[in-house]
Amino acid sequence: MTAPMSHPRYQSLQIRERLVAGVEAGITSQEGLIAHGRGEAFDYLLGERTTDSAMNATRASVAMLLAAECPVLSVNGNVAALVPGEIIEMSRIIGAQIEINLFYRTEKRVRAIAAHLRSHGASASEILGEQPDASLPLDHARSRVCKDGIHAADVVLVPLEDGDRCQALVGMGKSVIAIDLNPLSRTAETATITIVDNVVRAIPNMIRLARQMDGLPEDRLIDIVMRHDNRKALKDAIREIVSQWST
Ligand code: ATP
């Protein structure tokens, strides 16, 4: 079923349909649908828009990625279903690698995601994660990473994260950028920078800003990063939710 464009919740229904198609194609886990439900509830509260604080966090994140030595974009089943082409485009502008990393990891699903990304234009060498050869200090499948990818990264973008891995990455001294609609999650609090926005808006915003900011001197990029305060940004996001519904 395809939602009619006239439907007041057209965008939201379209996202659901893409995720259901992702489950049918073996890309997205069923648990991913439930995680999406939590995100969707927060998106409703945010007014399904990119707030000012989210845009500030997006700018700081792009500066951090452009200044990074070894940036990696971590991809799971929801991200692959929602923004496959955009993730590839961003990896090329930033000069980052893409690594598939799943909480509910099966080799079949990793292969399906890799094939899906290749069908959106990625070359085989651009996608890591099919043969993990290093590990993070975690007791679940997200510990399995690539030595030359997430394990070596100085900056990792983790859209739709679980708090444990975010904490493990920060504990290893990495800078972590999370995209999470829930400003109250452990991930949001633990990440170096949290973008409280929907991945379907945040990644295209990042691409646009990366094009604008590419070529800025490194000290300028670092200055943008240093001036960002994640704790303040999360408080601003909560304030934006409250003001959305109190006028
Ligand atoms: P934590 O461990 O950080 O407290 P959690 O247990 O809520 O997080 P998950 O169950 O893995 O984590 O949920 C994934 C997170 O992804 C949720 O916080 C949800 O708000 C967020 N999320 C889901 N869909 C999207 C989306 N499309 N864009 C951005 N964030 C999303």
PDB file of C-alpha atoms and ligand atoms in Angstrom:
ATOM      1  CA  MET A   1       0.000   0.000   0.000  1.00  0.00           C
ATOM      2  CA  THR A   2       1.262   3.482  -0.820  1.00  0.00           C
ATOM      3  CA  ALA A   3       0.003   6.423   1.226  1.00  0.00           C
ATOM      4  CA  PRO A   4      -1.743   9.118  -0.877  1.00  0.00           C
ATOM      5  CA  MET A   5       0.227  12.396  -1.034  1.00  0.00           C
ATOM      6  CA  SER A   6      -2.851  14.226   0.257  1.00  0.00           C
ATOM      7  CA  HIS A   7      -2.662  12.358   3.565  1.00  0.00           C
ATOM      8  CA  PRO A   8      -1.684  14.724   6.425  1.00  0.00           C
ATOM      9  CA  ARG A   9       0.875  12.178   7.659  1.00  0.00           C
ATOM     10  CA  TYR A  10       2.191  11.352   4.192  1.00  0.00           C
ATOM     11  CA  GLN A  11       5.918  11.723   5.001  1.00  0.00           C
ATOM     12  CA  SER A  12       5.647   9.739   8.180  1.00  0.00           C
ATOM     13  CA  LEU A  13       3.701   6.948   6.445  1.00  0.00           C
ATOM     14  CA  GLN A  14       6.239   6.856   3.626  1.00  0.00           C
ATOM     15  CA  ILE A  15       9.068   6.344   6.114  1.00  0.00           C
ATOM     16  CA  ARG A  16       7.126   3.461   7.693  1.00  0.00           C
ATOM     17  CA  GLU A  17       6.603   1.895   4.265  1.00  0.00           C
ATOM     18  CA  ARG A  18      10.332   2.136   3.492  1.00  0.00           C
ATOM     19  CA  LEU A  19      11.176   0.403   6.752  1.00  0.00           C
ATOM     20  CA  VAL A  20       8.593  -2.349   6.192  1.00  0.00           C
ATOM     21  CA  ALA A  21      10.085  -2.845   2.705  1.00  0.00           C
ATOM     22  CA  GLY A  22      13.484  -3.002   4.441  1.00  0.00           C
ATOM     23  CA  VAL A  23      12.251  -5.824   6.682  1.00  0.00           C
ATOM     24  CA  GLU A  24      10.813  -7.668   3.678  1.00  0.00           C
ATOM     25  CA  ALA A  25      14.152  -7.320   1.852  1.00  0.00           C
ATOM     26  CA  GLY A  26      16.057  -8.696   4.858  1.00  0.00           C
ATOM     27  CA  ILE A  27      17.806  -5.360   5.504  1.00  0.00           C
ATOM     28  CA  THR A  28      15.973  -4.046   8.564  1.00  0.00           C
ATOM     29  CA  SER A  29      15.296  -6.116  11.684  1.00  0.00           C
ATOM     30  CA  GLN A  30      11.822  -6.374  13.185  1.00  0.00           C
ATOM     31  CA  GLU A  31      13.277  -4.808  16.317  1.00  0.00           C
ATOM     32  CA  GLY A  32      14.330  -1.904  14.085  1.00  0.00           C
ATOM     33  CA  LEU A  33      10.646  -1.184  13.477  1.00  0.00           C
ATOM     34  CA  ILE A  34      10.098  -0.862  17.226  1.00  0.00           C
ATOM     35  CA  ALA A  35      13.145   1.413  17.577  1.00  0.00           C
ATOM     36  CA  HIS A  36      11.669   3.516  14.791  1.00  0.00           C
ATOM     37  CA  GLY A  37       8.426   3.784  16.752  1.00  0.00           C
ATOM     38  CA  ARG A  38      10.297   5.359  19.657  1.00  0.00           C
ATOM     39  CA  GLY A  39      11.988   7.789  17.287  1.00  0.00           C
ATOM     40  CA  GLU A  40       8.715   8.602  15.514  1.00  0.00           C
ATOM     41  CA  ALA A  41       7.052   9.554  18.811  1.00  0.00           C
ATOM     42  CA  PHE A  42       9.836  12.052  19.516  1.00  0.00           C
ATOM     43  CA  ASP A  43       9.665  13.342  15.950  1.00  0.00           C
ATOM     44  CA  TYR A  44       5.946  14.030  16.482  1.00  0.00           C
ATOM     45  CA  LEU A  45       6.801  15.999  19.629  1.00  0.00           C
ATOM     46  CA  LEU A  46       9.474  17.961  17.745  1.00  0.00           C
ATOM     47  CA  GLY A  47       6.911  18.910  15.104  1.00  0.00           C
ATOM     48  CA  GLU A  48       8.678  16.762  12.455  1.00  0.00           C
ATOM     49  CA  ARG A  49      11.094  19.574  11.655  1.00  0.00           C
ATOM     50  CA  THR A  50      14.768  20.345  12.037  1.00  0.00           C
ATOM     51  CA  THR A  51      15.002  22.633  15.044  1.00  0.00           C
ATOM     52  CA  ASP A  52      17.578  25.412  15.466  1.00  0.00           C
ATOM     53  CA  SER A  53      19.515  23.374  18.022  1.00  0.00           C
ATOM     54  CA  ALA A  54      19.562  20.366  15.671  1.00  0.00           C
ATOM     55  CA  MET A  55      20.911  22.534  12.857  1.00  0.00           C
ATOM     56  CA  ASN A  56      23.659  23.891  15.139  1.00  0.00           C
ATOM     57  CA  ALA A  57      24.603  20.342  16.125  1.00  0.00           C
ATOM     58  CA  THR A  58      24.579  19.327  12.453  1.00  0.00           C
ATOM     59  CA  ARG A  59      27.010  22.139  11.611  1.00  0.00           C
ATOM     60  CA  ALA A  60      29.360  21.168  14.463  1.00  0.00           C
ATOM     61  CA  SER A  61      29.181  17.515  13.371  1.00  0.00           C
ATOM     62  CA  VAL A  62      30.091  18.314   9.793  1.00  0.00           C
ATOM     63  CA  ALA A  63      33.023  20.417  11.023  1.00  0.00           C
ATOM     64  CA  MET A  64      34.172  17.493  13.181  1.00  0.00           C
ATOM     65  CA  LEU A  65      33.912  15.022  10.290  1.00  0.00           C
ATOM     66  CA  LEU A  66      35.760  17.341   7.876  1.00  0.00           C
ATOM     67  CA  ALA A  67      38.562  17.851  10.414  1.00  0.00           C
ATOM     68  CA  ALA A  68      38.837  14.124  11.195  1.00  0.00           C
ATOM     69  CA  GLU A  69      41.829  11.978  10.209  1.00  0.00           C
ATOM     70  CA  CYS A  70      39.863   8.760   9.896  1.00  0.00           C
ATOM     71  CA  PRO A  71      36.081   9.321   9.910  1.00  0.00           C
ATOM     72  CA  VAL A  72      33.688   6.358   9.676  1.00  0.00           C
ATOM     73  CA  LEU A  73      29.926   6.331   9.087  1.00  0.00           C
ATOM     74  CA  SER A  74      28.317   3.383  10.868  1.00  0.00           C
ATOM     75  CA  VAL A  75      25.266   1.930   9.110  1.00  0.00           C
ATOM     76  CA  ASN A  76      22.525  -0.317  10.499  1.00  0.00           C
ATOM     77  CA  GLY A  77      19.381  -1.770   8.958  1.00  0.00           C
ATOM     78  CA  ASN A  78      17.190   1.296   9.532  1.00  0.00           C
ATOM     79  CA  VAL A  79      19.754   3.689   8.060  1.00  0.00           C
ATOM     80  CA  ALA A  80      20.265   1.423   5.037  1.00  0.00           C
ATOM     81  CA  ALA A  81      16.507   1.334   4.401  1.00  0.00           C
ATOM     82  CA  LEU A  82      15.952   5.073   4.893  1.00  0.00           C
ATOM     83  CA  VAL A  83      18.994   6.902   3.465  1.00  0.00           C
ATOM     84  CA  PRO A  84      21.177   4.496   1.441  1.00  0.00           C
ATOM     85  CA  GLY A  85      22.111   6.869  -1.387  1.00  0.00           C
ATOM     86  CA  GLU A  86      22.597   9.815   0.964  1.00  0.00           C
ATOM     87  CA  ILE A  87      25.028   7.893   3.203  1.00  0.00           C
ATOM     88  CA  ILE A  88      27.139   7.011   0.170  1.00  0.00           C
ATOM     89  CA  GLU A  89      27.058  10.615  -1.085  1.00  0.00           C
ATOM     90  CA  MET A  90      28.085  11.933   2.320  1.00  0.00           C
ATOM     91  CA  SER A  91      30.911   9.424   2.708  1.00  0.00           C
ATOM     92  CA  ARG A  92      32.381  10.668  -0.560  1.00  0.00           C
ATOM     93  CA  ILE A  93      32.152  14.372   0.275  1.00  0.00           C
ATOM     94  CA  ILE A  94      33.636  13.864   3.749  1.00  0.00           C
ATOM     95  CA  GLY A  95      36.166  11.244   2.682  1.00  0.00           C
ATOM     96  CA  ALA A  96      34.753   8.760   5.220  1.00  0.00           C
ATOM     97  CA  GLN A  97      34.396   5.011   5.147  1.00  0.00           C
ATOM     98  CA  ILE A  98      31.067   3.242   5.584  1.00  0.00           C
ATOM     99  CA  GLU A  99      30.914   0.297   7.989  1.00  0.00           C
ATOM    100  CA  ILE A 100      27.917  -1.963   8.547  1.00  0.00           C
ATOM    101  CA  ASN A 101      27.501  -2.635  12.261  1.00  0.00           C
ATOM    102  CA  LEU A 102      24.407  -4.370  13.626  1.00  0.00           C
ATOM    103  CA  PHE A 103      23.000  -5.065  17.074  1.00  0.00           C
ATOM    104  CA  TYR A 104      20.950  -8.004  15.725  1.00  0.00           C
ATOM    105  CA  ARG A 105      23.746  -9.208  13.474  1.00  0.00           C
ATOM    106  CA  THR A 106      23.302 -12.087  11.079  1.00  0.00           C
ATOM    107  CA  GLU A 107      25.737 -12.606   8.226  1.00  0.00           C
ATOM    108  CA  LYS A 108      22.776 -12.820   5.839  1.00  0.00           C
ATOM    109  CA  ARG A 109      21.536  -9.389   6.888  1.00  0.00           C
ATOM    110  CA  VAL A 110      25.036  -7.863   6.661  1.00  0.00           C
ATOM    111  CA  ARG A 111      25.332  -9.223   3.103  1.00  0.00           C
ATOM    112  CA  ALA A 112      21.848  -7.925   2.210  1.00  0.00           C
ATOM    113  CA  ILE A 113      22.734  -4.427   3.471  1.00  0.00           C
ATOM    114  CA  ALA A 114      26.055  -4.445   1.585  1.00  0.00           C
ATOM    115  CA  ALA A 115      24.262  -5.511  -1.612  1.00  0.00           C
ATOM    116  CA  HIS A 116      21.603  -2.828  -1.046  1.00  0.00           C
ATOM    117  CA  LEU A 117      24.290  -0.131  -0.676  1.00  0.00           C
ATOM    118  CA  ARG A 118      26.048  -1.404  -3.794  1.00  0.00           C
ATOM    119  CA  SER A 119      22.758  -1.212  -5.681  1.00  0.00           C
ATOM    120  CA  HIS A 120      22.711   2.476  -4.675  1.00  0.00           C
ATOM    121  CA  GLY A 121      26.118   3.060  -6.245  1.00  0.00           C
ATOM    122  CA  ALA A 122      28.677   2.079  -3.584  1.00  0.00           C
ATOM    123  CA  SER A 123      31.700   0.131  -4.770  1.00  0.00           C
ATOM    124  CA  ALA A 124      32.712  -3.050  -2.930  1.00  0.00           C
ATOM    125  CA  SER A 125      35.766  -1.358  -1.376  1.00  0.00           C
ATOM    126  CA  GLU A 126      33.647   1.476   0.069  1.00  0.00           C
ATOM    127  CA  ILE A 127      31.675  -0.834   2.381  1.00  0.00           C
ATOM    128  CA  LEU A 128      33.294  -2.352   5.463  1.00  0.00           C
ATOM    129  CA  GLY A 129      31.727  -4.677   7.992  1.00  0.00           C
ATOM    130  CA  GLU A 130      31.291  -7.939   6.103  1.00  0.00           C
ATOM    131  CA  GLN A 131      34.482  -9.360   7.574  1.00  0.00           C
ATOM    132  CA  PRO A 132      35.024  -7.884  11.032  1.00  0.00           C
ATOM    133  CA  ASP A 133      38.542  -8.472  12.346  1.00  0.00           C
ATOM    134  CA  ALA A 134      38.601  -6.431  15.563  1.00  0.00           C
ATOM    135  CA  SER A 135      36.379  -5.942  18.554  1.00  0.00           C
ATOM    136  CA  LEU A 136      34.985  -3.305  20.896  1.00  0.00           C
ATOM    137  CA  PRO A 137      34.646  -3.952  24.646  1.00  0.00           C
ATOM    138  CA  LEU A 138      30.977  -5.042  24.428  1.00  0.00           C
ATOM    139  CA  ASP A 139      29.212  -8.355  25.063  1.00  0.00           C
ATOM    140  CA  HIS A 140      26.927  -8.272  22.024  1.00  0.00           C
ATOM    141  CA  ALA A 141      27.265  -8.394  18.244  1.00  0.00           C
ATOM    142  CA  ARG A 142      27.945  -4.690  17.892  1.00  0.00           C
ATOM    143  CA  SER A 143      31.399  -5.433  19.306  1.00  0.00           C
ATOM    144  CA  ARG A 144      32.416  -6.905  15.922  1.00  0.00           C
ATOM    145  CA  VAL A 145      34.130  -4.174  13.908  1.00  0.00           C
ATOM    146  CA  CYS A 146      36.833  -3.711  11.281  1.00  0.00           C
ATOM    147  CA  LYS A 147      40.426  -2.953  12.271  1.00  0.00           C
ATOM    148  CA  ASP A 148      40.777  -0.338   9.543  1.00  0.00           C
ATOM    149  CA  GLY A 149      37.259   1.020  10.046  1.00  0.00           C
ATOM    150  CA  ILE A 150      35.474   1.780  13.316  1.00  0.00           C
ATOM    151  CA  HIS A 151      38.368   0.376  15.373  1.00  0.00           C
ATOM    152  CA  ALA A 152      40.847   2.840  13.845  1.00  0.00           C
ATOM    153  CA  ALA A 153      38.436   5.781  13.511  1.00  0.00           C
ATOM    154  CA  ASP A 154      38.960   9.048  15.362  1.00  0.00           C
ATOM    155  CA  VAL A 155      35.382  10.204  14.579  1.00  0.00           C
ATOM    156  CA  VAL A 156      32.412   7.831  14.191  1.00  0.00           C
ATOM    157  CA  LEU A 157      28.941   8.874  13.030  1.00  0.00           C
ATOM    158  CA  VAL A 158      26.395   6.585  14.664  1.00  0.00           C
ATOM    159  CA  PRO A 159      22.858   7.223  13.441  1.00  0.00           C
ATOM    160  CA  LEU A 160      20.245   5.361  15.547  1.00  0.00           C
ATOM    161  CA  GLU A 161      22.605   4.062  18.152  1.00  0.00           C
ATOM    162  CA  ASP A 162      22.362   1.975  21.263  1.00  0.00           C
ATOM    163  CA  GLY A 163      23.824   3.647  24.319  1.00  0.00           C
ATOM    164  CA  ASP A 164      26.237   0.802  25.108  1.00  0.00           C
ATOM    165  CA  ARG A 165      28.236   1.034  21.930  1.00  0.00           C
ATOM    166  CA  CYS A 166      28.260   4.805  22.053  1.00  0.00           C
ATOM    167  CA  GLN A 167      29.737   4.591  25.551  1.00  0.00           C
ATOM    168  CA  ALA A 168      32.302   1.990  24.432  1.00  0.00           C
ATOM    169  CA  LEU A 169      33.442   4.170  21.522  1.00  0.00           C
ATOM    170  CA  VAL A 170      33.751   7.274  23.711  1.00  0.00           C
ATOM    171  CA  GLY A 171      35.625   5.146  26.285  1.00  0.00           C
ATOM    172  CA  MET A 172      38.141   4.267  23.547  1.00  0.00           C
ATOM    173  CA  GLY A 173      38.851   7.977  23.097  1.00  0.00           C
ATOM    174  CA  LYS A 174      36.862   8.420  19.899  1.00  0.00           C
ATOM    175  CA  SER A 175      34.616  11.355  19.123  1.00  0.00           C
ATOM    176  CA  VAL A 176      31.085  10.120  18.502  1.00  0.00           C
ATOM    177  CA  ILE A 177      28.354  11.914  16.568  1.00  0.00           C
ATOM    178  CA  ALA A 178      24.888  10.480  17.215  1.00  0.00           C
ATOM    179  CA  ILE A 179      21.690  11.157  15.293  1.00  0.00           C
ATOM    180  CA  ASP A 180      18.912  10.384  17.741  1.00  0.00           C
ATOM    181  CA  LEU A 181      15.410  11.832  17.934  1.00  0.00           C
ATOM    182  CA  ASN A 182      15.295  11.097  21.663  1.00  0.00           C
ATOM    183  CA  PRO A 183      17.183  13.851  23.518  1.00  0.00           C
ATOM    184  CA  LEU A 184      16.803  11.821  26.738  1.00  0.00           C
ATOM    185  CA  SER A 185      18.500   8.607  25.542  1.00  0.00           C
ATOM    186  CA  ARG A 186      21.778   7.328  26.964  1.00  0.00           C
ATOM    187  CA  THR A 187      23.218   7.712  23.474  1.00  0.00           C
ATOM    188  CA  ALA A 188      22.212  11.382  23.293  1.00  0.00           C
ATOM    189  CA  GLU A 189      23.837  12.053  26.657  1.00  0.00           C
ATOM    190  CA  THR A 190      26.988  10.047  25.981  1.00  0.00           C
ATOM    191  CA  ALA A 191      27.823  11.167  22.436  1.00  0.00           C
ATOM    192  CA  THR A 192      30.293  13.962  21.831  1.00  0.00           C
ATOM    193  CA  ILE A 193      27.707  15.651  19.601  1.00  0.00           C
ATOM    194  CA  THR A 194      24.057  14.585  19.305  1.00  0.00           C
ATOM    195  CA  ILE A 195      21.883  15.708  16.422  1.00  0.00           C
ATOM    196  CA  VAL A 196      18.296  15.501  17.717  1.00  0.00           C
ATOM    197  CA  ASP A 197      16.695  15.057  14.321  1.00  0.00           C
ATOM    198  CA  ASN A 198      15.340  12.396  11.990  1.00  0.00           C
ATOM    199  CA  VAL A 199      18.044  10.732   9.855  1.00  0.00           C
ATOM    200  CA  VAL A 200      15.918  11.445   6.783  1.00  0.00           C
ATOM    201  CA  ARG A 201      16.399  15.186   7.419  1.00  0.00           C
ATOM    202  CA  ALA A 202      19.765  15.166   9.193  1.00  0.00           C
ATOM    203  CA  ILE A 203      21.809  13.343   6.541  1.00  0.00           C
ATOM    204  CA  PRO A 204      20.660  15.601   3.643  1.00  0.00           C
ATOM    205  CA  ASN A 205      21.391  18.638   5.863  1.00  0.00           C
ATOM    206  CA  MET A 206      24.870  17.249   6.537  1.00  0.00           C
ATOM    207  CA  ILE A 207      25.497  16.787   2.807  1.00  0.00           C
ATOM    208  CA  ARG A 208      24.461  20.377   2.073  1.00  0.00           C
ATOM    209  CA  LEU A 209      26.634  21.792   4.875  1.00  0.00           C
ATOM    210  CA  ALA A 210      29.600  19.582   3.988  1.00  0.00           C
ATOM    211  CA  ARG A 211      29.547  21.019   0.461  1.00  0.00           C
ATOM    212  CA  GLN A 212      29.469  24.561   1.885  1.00  0.00           C
ATOM    213  CA  MET A 213      32.137  23.978   4.554  1.00  0.00           C
ATOM    214  CA  ASP A 214      34.547  21.807   2.576  1.00  0.00           C
ATOM    215  CA  GLY A 215      37.755  23.823   2.195  1.00  0.00           C
ATOM    216  CA  LEU A 216      37.411  25.756   5.465  1.00  0.00           C
ATOM    217  CA  PRO A 217      40.772  25.883   7.263  1.00  0.00           C
ATOM    218  CA  GLU A 218      41.250  23.248   9.973  1.00  0.00           C
ATOM    219  CA  ASP A 219      41.510  25.792  12.808  1.00  0.00           C
ATOM    220  CA  ARG A 220      38.128  27.232  11.772  1.00  0.00           C
ATOM    221  CA  LEU A 221      36.565  23.740  11.748  1.00  0.00           C
ATOM    222  CA  ILE A 222      38.028  22.964  15.175  1.00  0.00           C
ATOM    223  CA  ASP A 223      36.740  26.288  16.501  1.00  0.00           C
ATOM    224  CA  ILE A 224      33.183  25.390  15.354  1.00  0.00           C
ATOM    225  CA  VAL A 225      33.478  22.016  17.120  1.00  0.00           C
ATOM    226  CA  MET A 226      34.915  23.479  20.341  1.00  0.00           C
ATOM    227  CA  ARG A 227      32.129  26.036  20.635  1.00  0.00           C
ATOM    228  CA  HIS A 228      29.460  23.313  20.564  1.00  0.00           C
ATOM    229  CA  ASP A 229      28.131  22.206  23.970  1.00  0.00           C
ATOM    230  CA  ASN A 230      26.240  18.900  23.768  1.00  0.00           C
ATOM    231  CA  ARG A 231      24.585  19.221  27.184  1.00  0.00           C
ATOM    232  CA  LYS A 232      23.258  22.677  26.314  1.00  0.00           C
ATOM    233  CA  ALA A 233      22.091  21.462  22.884  1.00  0.00           C
ATOM    234  CA  LEU A 234      20.081  18.631  24.502  1.00  0.00           C
ATOM    235  CA  LYS A 235      18.461  21.074  26.929  1.00  0.00           C
ATOM    236  CA  ASP A 236      17.644  23.336  23.976  1.00  0.00           C
ATOM    237  CA  ALA A 237      16.033  20.369  22.177  1.00  0.00           C
ATOM    238  CA  ILE A 238      13.792  19.691  25.193  1.00  0.00           C
ATOM    239  CA  ARG A 239      12.897  23.388  25.369  1.00  0.00           C
ATOM    240  CA  GLU A 240      12.038  23.334  21.652  1.00  0.00           C
ATOM    241  CA  ILE A 241       9.681  20.385  22.232  1.00  0.00           C
ATOM    242  CA  VAL A 242       7.972  22.219  25.078  1.00  0.00           C
ATOM    243  CA  SER A 243       7.617  25.479  23.147  1.00  0.00           C
ATOM    244  CA  GLN A 244       6.260  23.557  20.118  1.00  0.00           C
ATOM    245  CA  TRP A 245       3.225  22.589  22.216  1.00  0.00           C
ATOM    246  CA  SER A 246       2.812  25.569  24.538  1.00  0.00           C
ATOM    247  CA  THR A 247       1.849  28.265  22.027  1.00  0.00           C
TER     248      THR A 247
HETATM  249  P1  ATP B   1      19.781   4.268  24.516  1.00  0.00           P
HETATM  250  O1  ATP B   1      20.444   2.916  24.700  1.00  0.00           O
HETATM  251  O2  ATP B   1      20.665   5.275  23.912  1.00  0.00           O
HETATM  252  O3  ATP B   1      19.023   4.802  25.729  1.00  0.00           O
HETATM  253  P2  ATP B   1      17.523   3.132  23.175  1.00  0.00           P
HETATM  254  O4  ATP B   1      17.577   1.933  24.035  1.00  0.00           O
HETATM  255  O5  ATP B   1      16.275   3.966  23.149  1.00  0.00           O
HETATM  256  O6  ATP B   1      18.720   4.112  23.376  1.00  0.00           O
HETATM  257  P3  ATP B   1      17.219   1.814  20.683  1.00  0.00           P
HETATM  258  O7  ATP B   1      16.118   1.009  21.231  1.00  0.00           O
HETATM  259  O8  ATP B   1      18.321   1.137  19.988  1.00  0.00           O
HETATM  260  O9  ATP B   1      17.925   2.732  21.723  1.00  0.00           O
HETATM  261  O10 ATP B   1      16.475   2.913  19.779  1.00  0.00           O
HETATM  262  C1  ATP B   1      17.100   3.581  18.808  1.00  0.00           C
HETATM  263  C2  ATP B   1      17.042   5.076  18.977  1.00  0.00           C
HETATM  264  O11 ATP B   1      16.957   5.606  17.666  1.00  0.00           O
HETATM  265  C3  ATP B   1      15.860   5.653  19.764  1.00  0.00           C
HETATM  266  O12 ATP B   1      16.362   6.535  20.739  1.00  0.00           O
HETATM  267  C4  ATP B   1      15.058   6.441  18.724  1.00  0.00           C
HETATM  268  O13 ATP B   1      14.630   7.678  19.244  1.00  0.00           O
HETATM  269  C5  ATP B   1      16.053   6.681  17.641  1.00  0.00           C
HETATM  270  N1  ATP B   1      15.476   6.719  16.289  1.00  0.00           N
HETATM  271  C6  ATP B   1      14.626   5.822  15.723  1.00  0.00           C
HETATM  272  N2  ATP B   1      14.338   6.173  14.450  1.00  0.00           N
HETATM  273  C7  ATP B   1      15.047   7.305  14.187  1.00  0.00           C
HETATM  274  C8  ATP B   1      15.187   8.131  13.039  1.00  0.00           C
HETATM  275  N3  ATP B   1      14.547   7.869  11.894  1.00  0.00           N
HETATM  276  N4  ATP B   1      15.999   9.199  13.131  1.00  0.00           N
HETATM  277  C9  ATP B   1      16.675   9.472  14.281  1.00  0.00           C
HETATM  278  N5  ATP B   1      16.568   8.732  15.406  1.00  0.00           N
HETATM  279  C10 ATP B   1      15.776   7.657  15.360  1.00  0.00           C
END
